[in-house]
PDB file of C-alpha atoms in Angstrom:
ATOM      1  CA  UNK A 242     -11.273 -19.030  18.725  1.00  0.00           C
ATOM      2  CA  UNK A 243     -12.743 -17.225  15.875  1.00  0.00           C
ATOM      3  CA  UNK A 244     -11.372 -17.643  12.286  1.00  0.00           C
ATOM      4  CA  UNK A 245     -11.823 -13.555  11.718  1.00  0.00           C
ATOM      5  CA  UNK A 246     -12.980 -11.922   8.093  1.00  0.00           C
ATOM      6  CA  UNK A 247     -10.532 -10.547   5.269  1.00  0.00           C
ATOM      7  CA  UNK A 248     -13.003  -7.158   5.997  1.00  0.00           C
ATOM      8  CA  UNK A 249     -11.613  -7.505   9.743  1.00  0.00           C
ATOM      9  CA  UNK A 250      -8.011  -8.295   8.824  1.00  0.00           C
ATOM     10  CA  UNK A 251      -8.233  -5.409   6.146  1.00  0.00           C
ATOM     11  CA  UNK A 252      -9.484  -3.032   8.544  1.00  0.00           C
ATOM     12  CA  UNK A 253      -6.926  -3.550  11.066  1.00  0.00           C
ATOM     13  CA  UNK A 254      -4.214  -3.503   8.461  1.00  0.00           C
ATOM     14  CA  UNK A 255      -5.613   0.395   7.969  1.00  0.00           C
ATOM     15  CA  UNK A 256      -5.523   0.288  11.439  1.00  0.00           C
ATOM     16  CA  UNK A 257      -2.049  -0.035  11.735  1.00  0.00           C
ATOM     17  CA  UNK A 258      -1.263   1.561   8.758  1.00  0.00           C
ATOM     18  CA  UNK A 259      -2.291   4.827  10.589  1.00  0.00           C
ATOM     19  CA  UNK A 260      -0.980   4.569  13.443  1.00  0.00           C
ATOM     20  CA  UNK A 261       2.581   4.699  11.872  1.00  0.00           C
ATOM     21  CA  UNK A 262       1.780   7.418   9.566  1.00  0.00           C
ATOM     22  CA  UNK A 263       0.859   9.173  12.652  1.00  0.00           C
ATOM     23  CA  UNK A 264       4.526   8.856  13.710  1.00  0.00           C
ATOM     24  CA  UNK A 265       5.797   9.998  10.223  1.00  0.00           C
ATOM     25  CA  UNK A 266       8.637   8.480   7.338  1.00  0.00           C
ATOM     26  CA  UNK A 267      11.823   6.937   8.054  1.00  0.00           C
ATOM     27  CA  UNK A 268      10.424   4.439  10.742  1.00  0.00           C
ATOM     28  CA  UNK A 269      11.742   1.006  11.100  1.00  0.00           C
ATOM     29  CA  UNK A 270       9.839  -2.136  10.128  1.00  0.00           C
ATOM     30  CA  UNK A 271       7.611  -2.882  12.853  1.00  0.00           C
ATOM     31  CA  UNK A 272       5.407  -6.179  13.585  1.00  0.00           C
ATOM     32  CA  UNK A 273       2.063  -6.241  15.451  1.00  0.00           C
ATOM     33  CA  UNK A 274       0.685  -9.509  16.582  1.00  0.00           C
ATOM     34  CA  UNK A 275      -3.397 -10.090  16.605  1.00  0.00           C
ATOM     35  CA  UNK A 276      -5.426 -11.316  18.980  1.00  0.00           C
ATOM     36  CA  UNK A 277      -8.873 -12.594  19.153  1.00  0.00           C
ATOM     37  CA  UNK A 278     -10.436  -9.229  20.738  1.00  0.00           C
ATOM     38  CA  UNK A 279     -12.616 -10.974  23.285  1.00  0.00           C
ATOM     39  CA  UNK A 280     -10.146 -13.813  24.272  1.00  0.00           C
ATOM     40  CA  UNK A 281      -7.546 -10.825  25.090  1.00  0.00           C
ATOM     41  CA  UNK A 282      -9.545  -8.785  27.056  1.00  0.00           C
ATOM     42  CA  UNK A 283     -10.766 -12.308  29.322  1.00  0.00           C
ATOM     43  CA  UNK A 284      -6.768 -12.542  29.698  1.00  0.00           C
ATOM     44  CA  UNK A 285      -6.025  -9.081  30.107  1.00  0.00           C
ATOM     45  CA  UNK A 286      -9.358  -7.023  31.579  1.00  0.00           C
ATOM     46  CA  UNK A 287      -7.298  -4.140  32.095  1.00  0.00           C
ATOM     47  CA  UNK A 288      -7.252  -3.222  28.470  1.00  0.00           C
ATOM     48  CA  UNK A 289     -10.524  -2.681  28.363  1.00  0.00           C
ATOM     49  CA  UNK A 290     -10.973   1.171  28.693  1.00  0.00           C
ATOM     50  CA  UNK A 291      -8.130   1.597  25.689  1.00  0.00           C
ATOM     51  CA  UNK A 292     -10.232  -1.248  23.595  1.00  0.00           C
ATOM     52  CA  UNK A 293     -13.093  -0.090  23.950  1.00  0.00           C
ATOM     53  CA  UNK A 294     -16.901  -2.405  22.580  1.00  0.00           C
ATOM     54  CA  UNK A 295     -15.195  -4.162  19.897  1.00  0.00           C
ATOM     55  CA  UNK A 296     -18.315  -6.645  17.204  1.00  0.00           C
ATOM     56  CA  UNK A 297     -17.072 -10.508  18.215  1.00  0.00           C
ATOM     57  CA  UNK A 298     -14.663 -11.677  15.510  1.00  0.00           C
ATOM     58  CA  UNK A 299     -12.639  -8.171  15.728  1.00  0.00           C
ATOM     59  CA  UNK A 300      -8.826  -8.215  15.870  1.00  0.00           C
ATOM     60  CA  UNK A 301      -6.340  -5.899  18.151  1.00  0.00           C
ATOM     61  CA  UNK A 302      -2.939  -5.687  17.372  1.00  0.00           C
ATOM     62  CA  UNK A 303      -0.006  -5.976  19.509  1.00  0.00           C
ATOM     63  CA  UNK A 304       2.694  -3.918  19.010  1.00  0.00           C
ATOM     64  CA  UNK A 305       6.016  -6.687  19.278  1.00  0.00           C
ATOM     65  CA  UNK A 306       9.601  -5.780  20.199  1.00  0.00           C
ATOM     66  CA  UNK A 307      11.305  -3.734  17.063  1.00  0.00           C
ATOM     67  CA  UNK A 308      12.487  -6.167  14.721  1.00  0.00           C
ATOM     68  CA  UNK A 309      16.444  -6.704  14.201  1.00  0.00           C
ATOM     69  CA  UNK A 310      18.442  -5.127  11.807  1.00  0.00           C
ATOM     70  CA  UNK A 311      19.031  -7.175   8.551  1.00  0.00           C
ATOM     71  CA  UNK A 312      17.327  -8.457   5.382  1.00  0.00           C
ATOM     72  CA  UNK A 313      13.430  -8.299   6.085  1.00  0.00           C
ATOM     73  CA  UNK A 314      13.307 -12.091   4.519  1.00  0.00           C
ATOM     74  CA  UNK A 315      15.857 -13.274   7.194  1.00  0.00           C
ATOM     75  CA  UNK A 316      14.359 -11.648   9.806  1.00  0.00           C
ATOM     76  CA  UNK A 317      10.768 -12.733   8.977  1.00  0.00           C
ATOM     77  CA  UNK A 318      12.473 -16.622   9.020  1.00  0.00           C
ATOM     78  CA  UNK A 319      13.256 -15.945  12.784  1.00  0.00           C
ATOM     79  CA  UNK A 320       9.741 -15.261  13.590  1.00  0.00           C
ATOM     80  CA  UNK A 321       7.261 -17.867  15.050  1.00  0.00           C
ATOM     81  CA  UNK A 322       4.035 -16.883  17.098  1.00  0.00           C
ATOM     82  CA  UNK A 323       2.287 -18.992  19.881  1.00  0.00           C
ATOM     83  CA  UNK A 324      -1.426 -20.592  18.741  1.00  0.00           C
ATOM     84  CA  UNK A 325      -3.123 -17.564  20.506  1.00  0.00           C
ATOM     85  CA  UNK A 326      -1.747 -15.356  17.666  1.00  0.00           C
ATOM     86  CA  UNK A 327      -4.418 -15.482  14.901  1.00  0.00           C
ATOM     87  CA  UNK A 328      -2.647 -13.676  12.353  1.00  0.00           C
ATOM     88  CA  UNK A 329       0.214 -10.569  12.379  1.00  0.00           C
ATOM     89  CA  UNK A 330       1.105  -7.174  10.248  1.00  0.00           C
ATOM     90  CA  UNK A 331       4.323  -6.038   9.103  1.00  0.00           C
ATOM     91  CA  UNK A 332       4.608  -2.383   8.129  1.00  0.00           C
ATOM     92  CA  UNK A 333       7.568  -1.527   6.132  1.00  0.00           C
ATOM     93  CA  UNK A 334       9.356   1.332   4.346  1.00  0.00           C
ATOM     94  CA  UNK A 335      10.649   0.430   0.611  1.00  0.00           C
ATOM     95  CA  UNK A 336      12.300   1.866  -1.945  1.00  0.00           C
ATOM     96  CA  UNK A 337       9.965   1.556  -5.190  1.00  0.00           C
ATOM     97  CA  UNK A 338      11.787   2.196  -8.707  1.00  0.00           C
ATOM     98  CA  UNK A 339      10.429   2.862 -12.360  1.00  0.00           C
ATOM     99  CA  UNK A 340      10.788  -0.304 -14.825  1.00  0.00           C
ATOM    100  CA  UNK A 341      13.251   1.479 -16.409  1.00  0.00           C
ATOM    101  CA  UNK A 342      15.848   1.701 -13.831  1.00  0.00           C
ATOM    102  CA  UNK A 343      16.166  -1.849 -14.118  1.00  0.00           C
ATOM    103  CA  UNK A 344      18.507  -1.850 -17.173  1.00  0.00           C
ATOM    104  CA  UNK A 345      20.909   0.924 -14.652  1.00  0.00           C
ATOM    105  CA  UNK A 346      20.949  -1.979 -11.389  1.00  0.00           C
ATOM    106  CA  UNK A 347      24.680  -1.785 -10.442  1.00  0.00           C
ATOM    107  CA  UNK A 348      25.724  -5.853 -10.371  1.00  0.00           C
ATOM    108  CA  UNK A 349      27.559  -5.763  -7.236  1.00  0.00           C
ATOM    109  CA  UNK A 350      24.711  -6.360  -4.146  1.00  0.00           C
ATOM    110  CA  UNK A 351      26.143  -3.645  -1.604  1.00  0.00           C
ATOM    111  CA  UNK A 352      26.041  -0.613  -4.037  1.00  0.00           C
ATOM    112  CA  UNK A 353      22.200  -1.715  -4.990  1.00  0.00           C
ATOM    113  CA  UNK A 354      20.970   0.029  -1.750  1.00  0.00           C
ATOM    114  CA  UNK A 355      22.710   2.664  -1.898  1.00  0.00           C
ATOM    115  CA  UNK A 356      22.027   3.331  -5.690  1.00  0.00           C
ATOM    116  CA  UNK A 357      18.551   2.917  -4.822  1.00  0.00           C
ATOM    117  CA  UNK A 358      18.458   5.618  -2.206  1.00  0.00           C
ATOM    118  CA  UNK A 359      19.687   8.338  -4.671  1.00  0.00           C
ATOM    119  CA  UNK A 360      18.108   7.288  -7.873  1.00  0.00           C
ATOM    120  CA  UNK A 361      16.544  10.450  -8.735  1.00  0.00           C
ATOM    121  CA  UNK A 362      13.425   8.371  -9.881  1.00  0.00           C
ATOM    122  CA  UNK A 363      12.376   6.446  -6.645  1.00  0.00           C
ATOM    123  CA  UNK A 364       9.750   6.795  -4.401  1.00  0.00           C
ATOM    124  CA  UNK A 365       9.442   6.032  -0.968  1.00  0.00           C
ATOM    125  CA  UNK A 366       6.430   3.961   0.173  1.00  0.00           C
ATOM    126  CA  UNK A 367       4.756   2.489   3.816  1.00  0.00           C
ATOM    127  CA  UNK A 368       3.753  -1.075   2.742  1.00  0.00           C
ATOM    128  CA  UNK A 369       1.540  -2.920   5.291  1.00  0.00           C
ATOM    129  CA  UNK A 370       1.002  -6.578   5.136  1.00  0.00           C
ATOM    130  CA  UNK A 371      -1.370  -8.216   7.311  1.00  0.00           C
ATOM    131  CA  UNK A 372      -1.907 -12.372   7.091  1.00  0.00           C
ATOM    132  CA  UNK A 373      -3.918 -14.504   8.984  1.00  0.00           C
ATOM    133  CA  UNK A 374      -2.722 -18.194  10.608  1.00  0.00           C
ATOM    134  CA  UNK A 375      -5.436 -19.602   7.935  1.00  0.00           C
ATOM    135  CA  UNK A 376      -4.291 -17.964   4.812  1.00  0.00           C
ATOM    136  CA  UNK A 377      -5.865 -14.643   4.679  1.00  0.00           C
ATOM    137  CA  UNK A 378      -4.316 -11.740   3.544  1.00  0.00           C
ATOM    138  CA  UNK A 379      -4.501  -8.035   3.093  1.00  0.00           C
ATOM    139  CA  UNK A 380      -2.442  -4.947   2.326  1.00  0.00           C
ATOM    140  CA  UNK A 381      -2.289  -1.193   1.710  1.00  0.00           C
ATOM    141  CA  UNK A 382       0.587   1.404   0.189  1.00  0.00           C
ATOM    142  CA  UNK A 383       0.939   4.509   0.741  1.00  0.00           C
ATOM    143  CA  UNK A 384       3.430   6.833  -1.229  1.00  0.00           C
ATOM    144  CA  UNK A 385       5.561   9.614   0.501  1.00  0.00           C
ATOM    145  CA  UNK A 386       3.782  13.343  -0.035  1.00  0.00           C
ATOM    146  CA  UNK A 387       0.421  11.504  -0.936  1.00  0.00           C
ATOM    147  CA  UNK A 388      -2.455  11.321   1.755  1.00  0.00           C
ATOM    148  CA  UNK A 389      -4.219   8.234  -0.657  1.00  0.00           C
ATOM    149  CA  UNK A 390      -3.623   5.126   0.538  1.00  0.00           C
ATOM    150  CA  UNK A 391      -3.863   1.808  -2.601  1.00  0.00           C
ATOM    151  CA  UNK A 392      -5.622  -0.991  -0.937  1.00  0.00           C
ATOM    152  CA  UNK A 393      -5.014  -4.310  -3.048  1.00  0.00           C
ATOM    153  CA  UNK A 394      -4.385  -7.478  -1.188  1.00  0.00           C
ATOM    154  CA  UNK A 395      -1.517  -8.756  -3.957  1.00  0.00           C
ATOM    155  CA  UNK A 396       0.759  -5.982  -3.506  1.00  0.00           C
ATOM    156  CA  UNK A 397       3.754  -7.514  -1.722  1.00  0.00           C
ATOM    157  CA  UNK A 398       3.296 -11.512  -2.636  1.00  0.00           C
ATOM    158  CA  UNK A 399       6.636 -12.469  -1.566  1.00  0.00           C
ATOM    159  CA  UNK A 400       6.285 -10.505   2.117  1.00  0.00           C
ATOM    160  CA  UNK A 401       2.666 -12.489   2.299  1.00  0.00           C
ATOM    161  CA  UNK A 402       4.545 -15.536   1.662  1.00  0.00           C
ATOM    162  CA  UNK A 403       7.609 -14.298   4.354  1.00  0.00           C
ATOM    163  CA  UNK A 404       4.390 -13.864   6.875  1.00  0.00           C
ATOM    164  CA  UNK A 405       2.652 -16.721   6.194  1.00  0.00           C
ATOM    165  CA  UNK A 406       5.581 -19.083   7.077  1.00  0.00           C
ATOM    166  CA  UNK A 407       6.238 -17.140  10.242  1.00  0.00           C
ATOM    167  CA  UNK A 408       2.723 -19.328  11.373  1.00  0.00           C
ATOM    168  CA  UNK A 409       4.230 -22.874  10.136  1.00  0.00           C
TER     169      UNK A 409
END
């Protein structure tokens, strides 16, 4: 098994990225496993024809089973992955605020979502965090109405963190 490259992991973050732009906004969080490219297709040859010649080292992501309502951190908690998953990506939708919104936070914890949702300052943005078992990570932002995608591995440290222990 191949440790793979933060190149590698940041392509296939764009990877995956992509593919759930292609689907549009207002998408649940989704996770995607990856695999060692090679070992899967000795385990599953059938794959082959959608894979395609993938450079030793490369990553494919798995699509997993949606991921259950709640708080992302107390979902992530629930997560573990067998040794044959190298690393994994979460791609999530968050509401993203202006510092100065955070004098107006309501103090009860129910009415913060909501308030959120209809400040007339937020943005909506696709956040995907990929991390690998050994400590690798990468990720990529991409604002609602805006085709440019910000690729800066420290966006989301806490979510890195929530990924990272999903391999412990």
């Amino acid at each position: 098994m191949t440790t793979p490259s933060i190149t590698e992991l940041t392509s296939v973050v764009l990877e995956v990225e992509r593919h759930v732009a292609e689907l549009g906004w207002d998408q649940p969080s989704q996770v995607y496993a990856l695999a060692d490219t090679s070992e899967l297709l000795m385990r599953e040859p059938g794959l082959a024809p959608h894979i395609g010649d993938a450079p030793p080292g490369s990553l494919t992501p798995v699509e997993q089973e949606p991921l259950p309502a709640g708080r992302l951190d107390e979902v992530l908690a629930g997560i573990g992955w067998p040794p044959e998953v190298l690393g994994c990506v979460l791609v999530t939708e968050l509401v993203v605020l202006p510092p100065s919104a955070e004098a107006e936070v309501p103090y009860d914890e129910h009415d913060i979502e909501h308030w959120a949702a209809n400040h007339p300052e937020r943005q909506d943005v696709r956040l995907a965090v990929g991390v690998t078992r050994a400590g690798m990570h990468a990720s990529c932002l991409r604002v609602r109405g805006d085709d440019e995608l910000v690729i800066d591995p420290d966006l989301a440290d806490n979510l890195v963190d929530g990924l990272l222990e999903t391999f412990r």
